[in-house]
Tab-separated table of C-alpha atoms in Angstrom:
chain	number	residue	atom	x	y	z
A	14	UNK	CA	-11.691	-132.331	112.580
A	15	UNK	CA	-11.692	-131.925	108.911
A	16	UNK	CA	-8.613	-130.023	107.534
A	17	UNK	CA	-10.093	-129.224	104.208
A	18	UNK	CA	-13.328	-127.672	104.310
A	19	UNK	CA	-16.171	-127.074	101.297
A	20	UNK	CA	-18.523	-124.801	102.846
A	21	UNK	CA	-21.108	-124.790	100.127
A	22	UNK	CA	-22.471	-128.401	99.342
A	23	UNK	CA	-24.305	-127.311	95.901
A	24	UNK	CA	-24.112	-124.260	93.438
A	25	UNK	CA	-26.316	-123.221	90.751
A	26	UNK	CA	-25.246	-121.165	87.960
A	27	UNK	CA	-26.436	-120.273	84.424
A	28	UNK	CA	-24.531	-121.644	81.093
A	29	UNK	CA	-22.132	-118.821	80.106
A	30	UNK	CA	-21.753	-117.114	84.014
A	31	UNK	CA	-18.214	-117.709	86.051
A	32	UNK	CA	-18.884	-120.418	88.924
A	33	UNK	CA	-16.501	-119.993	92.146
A	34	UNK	CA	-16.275	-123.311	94.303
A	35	UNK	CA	-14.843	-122.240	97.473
A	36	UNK	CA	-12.290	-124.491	99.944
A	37	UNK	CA	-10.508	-123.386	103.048
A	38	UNK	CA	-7.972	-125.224	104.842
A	39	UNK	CA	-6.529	-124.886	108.385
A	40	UNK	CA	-3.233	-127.135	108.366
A	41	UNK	CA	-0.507	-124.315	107.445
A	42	UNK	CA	2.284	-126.770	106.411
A	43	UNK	CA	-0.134	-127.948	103.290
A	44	UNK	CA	2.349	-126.989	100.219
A	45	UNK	CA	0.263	-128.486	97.605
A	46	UNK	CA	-3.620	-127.853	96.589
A	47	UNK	CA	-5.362	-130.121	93.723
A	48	UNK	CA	-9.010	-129.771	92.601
A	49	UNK	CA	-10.668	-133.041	91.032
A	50	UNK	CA	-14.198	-133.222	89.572
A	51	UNK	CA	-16.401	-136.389	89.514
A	52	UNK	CA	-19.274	-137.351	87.503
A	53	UNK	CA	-21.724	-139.732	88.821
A	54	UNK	CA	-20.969	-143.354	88.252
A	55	UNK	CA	-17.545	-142.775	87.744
A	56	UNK	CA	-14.584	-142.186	89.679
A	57	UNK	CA	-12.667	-138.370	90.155
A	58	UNK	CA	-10.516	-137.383	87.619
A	59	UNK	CA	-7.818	-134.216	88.137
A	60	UNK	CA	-8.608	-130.874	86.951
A	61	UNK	CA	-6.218	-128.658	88.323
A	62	UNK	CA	-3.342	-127.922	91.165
A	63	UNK	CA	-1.470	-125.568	92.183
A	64	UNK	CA	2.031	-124.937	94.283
A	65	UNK	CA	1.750	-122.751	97.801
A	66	UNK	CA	4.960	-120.505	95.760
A	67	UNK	CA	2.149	-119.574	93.386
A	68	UNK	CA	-1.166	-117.604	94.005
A	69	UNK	CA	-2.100	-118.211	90.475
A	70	UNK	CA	-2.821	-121.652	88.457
A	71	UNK	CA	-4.787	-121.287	84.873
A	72	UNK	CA	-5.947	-123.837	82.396
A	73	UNK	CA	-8.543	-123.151	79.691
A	74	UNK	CA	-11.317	-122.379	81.230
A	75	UNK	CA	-10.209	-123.207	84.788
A	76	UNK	CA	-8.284	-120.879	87.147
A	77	UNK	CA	-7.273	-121.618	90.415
A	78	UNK	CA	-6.408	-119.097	92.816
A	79	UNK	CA	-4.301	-119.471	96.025
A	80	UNK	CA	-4.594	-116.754	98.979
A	81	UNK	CA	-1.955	-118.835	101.785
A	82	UNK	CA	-2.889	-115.935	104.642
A	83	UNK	CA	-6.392	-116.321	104.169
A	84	UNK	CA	-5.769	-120.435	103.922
A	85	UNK	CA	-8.456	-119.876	101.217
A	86	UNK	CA	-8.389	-121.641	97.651
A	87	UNK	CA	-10.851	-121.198	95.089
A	88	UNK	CA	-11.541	-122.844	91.597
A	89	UNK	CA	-13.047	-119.948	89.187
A	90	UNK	CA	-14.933	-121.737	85.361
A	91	UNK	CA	-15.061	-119.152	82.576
A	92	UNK	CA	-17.428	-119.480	80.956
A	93	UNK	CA	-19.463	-122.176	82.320
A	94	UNK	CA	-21.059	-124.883	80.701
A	95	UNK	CA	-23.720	-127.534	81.536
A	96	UNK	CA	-21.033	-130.322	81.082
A	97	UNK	CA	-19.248	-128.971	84.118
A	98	UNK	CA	-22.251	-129.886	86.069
A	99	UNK	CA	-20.400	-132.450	89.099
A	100	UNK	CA	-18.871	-132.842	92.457
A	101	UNK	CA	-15.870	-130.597	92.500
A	102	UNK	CA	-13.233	-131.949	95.356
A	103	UNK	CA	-10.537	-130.110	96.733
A	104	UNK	CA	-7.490	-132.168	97.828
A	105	UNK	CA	-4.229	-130.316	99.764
A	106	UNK	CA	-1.068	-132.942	101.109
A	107	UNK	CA	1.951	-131.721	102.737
A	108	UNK	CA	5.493	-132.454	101.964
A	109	UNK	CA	6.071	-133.543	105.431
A	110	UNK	CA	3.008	-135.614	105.898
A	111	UNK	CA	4.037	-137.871	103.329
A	112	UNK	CA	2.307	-135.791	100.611
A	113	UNK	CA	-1.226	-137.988	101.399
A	114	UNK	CA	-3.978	-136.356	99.953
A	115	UNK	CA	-6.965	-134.443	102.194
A	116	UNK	CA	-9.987	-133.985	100.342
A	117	UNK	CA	-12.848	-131.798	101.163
A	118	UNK	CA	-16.722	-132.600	101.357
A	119	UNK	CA	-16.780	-131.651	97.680
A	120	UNK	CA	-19.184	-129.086	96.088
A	121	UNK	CA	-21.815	-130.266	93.420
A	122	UNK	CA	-21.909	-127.932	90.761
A	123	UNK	CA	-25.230	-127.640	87.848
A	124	UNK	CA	-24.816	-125.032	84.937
A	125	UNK	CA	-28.332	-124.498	83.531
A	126	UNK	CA	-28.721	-124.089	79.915
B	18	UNK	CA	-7.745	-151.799	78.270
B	19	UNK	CA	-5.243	-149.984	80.068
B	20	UNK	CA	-6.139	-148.310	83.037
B	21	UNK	CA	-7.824	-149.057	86.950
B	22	UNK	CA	-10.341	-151.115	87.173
B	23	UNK	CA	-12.290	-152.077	90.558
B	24	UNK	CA	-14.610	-155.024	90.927
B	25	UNK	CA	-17.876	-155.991	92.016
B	26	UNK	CA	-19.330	-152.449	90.774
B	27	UNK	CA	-21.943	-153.101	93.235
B	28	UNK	CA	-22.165	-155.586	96.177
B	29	UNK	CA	-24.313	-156.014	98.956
B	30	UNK	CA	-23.420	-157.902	102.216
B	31	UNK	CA	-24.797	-158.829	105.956
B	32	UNK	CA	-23.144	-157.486	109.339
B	33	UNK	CA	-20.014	-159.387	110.378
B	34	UNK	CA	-19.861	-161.121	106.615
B	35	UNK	CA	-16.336	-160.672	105.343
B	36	UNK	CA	-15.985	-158.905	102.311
B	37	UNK	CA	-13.065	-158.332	99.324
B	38	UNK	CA	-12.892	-155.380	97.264
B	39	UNK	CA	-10.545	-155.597	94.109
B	40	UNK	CA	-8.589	-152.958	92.664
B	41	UNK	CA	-6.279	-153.759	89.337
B	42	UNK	CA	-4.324	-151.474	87.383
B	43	UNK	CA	-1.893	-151.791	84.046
B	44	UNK	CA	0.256	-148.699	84.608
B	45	UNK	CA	2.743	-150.184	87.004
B	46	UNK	CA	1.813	-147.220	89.105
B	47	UNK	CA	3.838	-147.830	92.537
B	48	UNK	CA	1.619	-146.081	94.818
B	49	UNK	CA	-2.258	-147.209	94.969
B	50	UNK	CA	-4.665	-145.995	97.178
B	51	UNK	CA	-7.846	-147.074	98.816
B	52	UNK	CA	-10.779	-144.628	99.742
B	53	UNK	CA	-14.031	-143.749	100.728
B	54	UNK	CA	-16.877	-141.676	99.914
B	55	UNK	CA	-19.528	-140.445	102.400
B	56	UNK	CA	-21.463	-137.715	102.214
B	57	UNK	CA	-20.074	-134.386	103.905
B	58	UNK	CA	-16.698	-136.048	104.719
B	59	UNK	CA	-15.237	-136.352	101.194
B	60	UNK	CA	-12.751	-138.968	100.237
B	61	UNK	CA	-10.849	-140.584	103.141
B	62	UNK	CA	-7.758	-142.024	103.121
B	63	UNK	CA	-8.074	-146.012	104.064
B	64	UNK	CA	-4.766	-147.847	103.445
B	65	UNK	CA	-2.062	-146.676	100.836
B	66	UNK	CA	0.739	-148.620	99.418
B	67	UNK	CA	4.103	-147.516	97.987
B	68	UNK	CA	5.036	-150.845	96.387
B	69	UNK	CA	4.649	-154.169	96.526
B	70	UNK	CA	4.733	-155.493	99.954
B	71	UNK	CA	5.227	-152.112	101.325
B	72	UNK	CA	1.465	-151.027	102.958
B	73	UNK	CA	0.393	-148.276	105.644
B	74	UNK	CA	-2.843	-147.233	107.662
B	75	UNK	CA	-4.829	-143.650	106.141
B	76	UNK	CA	-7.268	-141.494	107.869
B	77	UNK	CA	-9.729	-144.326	108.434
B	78	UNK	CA	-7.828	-147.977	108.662
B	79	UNK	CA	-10.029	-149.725	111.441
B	80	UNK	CA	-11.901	-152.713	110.195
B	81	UNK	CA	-9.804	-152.910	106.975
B	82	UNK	CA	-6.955	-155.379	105.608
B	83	UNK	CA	-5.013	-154.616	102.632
B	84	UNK	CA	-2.016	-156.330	101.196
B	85	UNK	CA	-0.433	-155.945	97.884
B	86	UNK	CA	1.983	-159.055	96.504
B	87	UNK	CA	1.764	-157.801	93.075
B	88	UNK	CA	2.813	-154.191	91.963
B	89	UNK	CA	-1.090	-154.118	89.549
B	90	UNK	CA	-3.314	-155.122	92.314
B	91	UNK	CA	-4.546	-154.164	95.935
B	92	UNK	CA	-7.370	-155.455	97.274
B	93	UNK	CA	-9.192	-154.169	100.330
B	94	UNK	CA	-10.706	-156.386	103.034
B	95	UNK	CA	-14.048	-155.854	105.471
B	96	UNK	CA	-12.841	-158.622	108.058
B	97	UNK	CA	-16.393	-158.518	109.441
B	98	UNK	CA	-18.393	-156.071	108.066
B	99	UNK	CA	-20.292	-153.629	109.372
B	100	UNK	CA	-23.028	-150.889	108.505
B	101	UNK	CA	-20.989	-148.457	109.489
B	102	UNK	CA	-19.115	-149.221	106.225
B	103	UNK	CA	-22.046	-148.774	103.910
B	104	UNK	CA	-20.002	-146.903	101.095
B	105	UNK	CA	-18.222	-145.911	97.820
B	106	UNK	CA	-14.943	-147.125	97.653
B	107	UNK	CA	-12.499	-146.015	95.225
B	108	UNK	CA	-8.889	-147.592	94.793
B	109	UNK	CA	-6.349	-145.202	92.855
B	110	UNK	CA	-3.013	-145.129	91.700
B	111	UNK	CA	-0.439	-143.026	90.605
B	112	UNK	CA	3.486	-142.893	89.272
B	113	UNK	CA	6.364	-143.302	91.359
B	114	UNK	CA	8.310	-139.713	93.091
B	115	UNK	CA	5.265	-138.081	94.862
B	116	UNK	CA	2.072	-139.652	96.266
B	117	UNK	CA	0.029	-136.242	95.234
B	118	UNK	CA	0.379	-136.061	91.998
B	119	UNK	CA	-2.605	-136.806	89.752
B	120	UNK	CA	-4.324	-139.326	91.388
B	121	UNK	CA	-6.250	-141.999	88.881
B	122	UNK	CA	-9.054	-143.604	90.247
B	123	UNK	CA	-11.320	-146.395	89.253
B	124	UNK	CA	-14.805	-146.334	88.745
B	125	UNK	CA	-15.534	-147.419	92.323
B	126	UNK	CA	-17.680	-149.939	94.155
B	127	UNK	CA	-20.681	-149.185	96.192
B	128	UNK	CA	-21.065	-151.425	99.085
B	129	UNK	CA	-23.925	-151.743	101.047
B	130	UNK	CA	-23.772	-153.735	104.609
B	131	UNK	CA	-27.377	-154.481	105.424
């Protein structure tokens, strides 16, 4: 039973357009959320994270948003560009658990030029 | 080069063949991590380790040894592989105080178990 969940395998968007990668979770004591992205060939590197005491998270370009009723996360890109084109993970641990990570199925992302 | 490195890139194998993936890493990270990737299930949690000599089972441990004698390496084990464990593996690491924080992983190793 997966406890991190990427409902949309793939997304298309055009160069310059937001892209919205979607995650939902269903373990209530995660306290942590961390989005990585991955090229091919090469392992995932961190992007972004966020704290469940904040609904907010932005960096750049990237903004993550938090909704802990909904047990909904998403990662918004403004604007995008072609070299965000990859697989997008979400991750979520919980202090109690040890703080192991629990990655989603991932999300592949292409920005057309 | 600093960093995490994981070797063979590639390596192909036979059913019940035993098999050793190697994961090395300059940062004197004390927590290092072993996954895998398969389609629709994401990364999964194999075997962690918090220090040297100091291992414990992830999501998915069966069929998988790990030890760790040295704080820079952690190498994973297929006792007797299987196809089930055709794969990406990725080791990681990361600083001591939290196991969440800003995983680095290596460039992984794609096993195939014919």
């Amino acid at each position: 039973d997966q406890q991190v969940k990427q409902n949309s395998p793939s997304l298309s968007v055009q160069e310059g357009r937001i892209s919205i990668l979607n995650c939902d979770y269903t373990n209530s004591m995660f306290d942590y959320f961390l989005w990585y992205k991955k090229y091919p060939a090469e392992g995932p590197t961190f992007l972004i994270s966020i704290s469940s005491i904040k609904d907010k998270n932005e960096d750049g370009r990237f903004t993550v948003f938090l909704n802990k009723s909904a047990k909904h996360l998403s990662l918004h890109i403004v604007p995008s560009q072609p070299g965000d084109s990859a697989v997008y993970f979400c991750a979520a641990s919980a202090y109690n658990a040890g703080n192991m990570l629990t990655f989603g199925g991932g999300t592949r992302l292409m920005v057309k030029p | 080069d600093a960093g995490i490195t994981q070797s063979p890139r590639y390596k192909i194998t036979e059913t019940g063949r035993q098999v050793t993936l190697m994961c090395h890493q300059t940062w004197s990270h004390s927590y290092m991590f072993w996954y895998r990737q398969d389609l629709g299930h994401g990364l999964r949690l194999i075997y962690y380790s918090a220090a040297a000599d100091i291992t414990d089972k992830g999501e998915v441990p069966d069929g998988y040894v790990v030890s760790r004698s040295k704080t820079e390496n952690f190498p994973l084990t297929l006792e007797s592989a299987t196809r089930s464990q055709t794969s990406v593996y990725f080791c990681a690491s990361t600083s001591a105080g939290t196991a969440n924080e800003k995983l680095f992983f290596g460039s992984g190793t794609q096993l195939s178990v014919l």
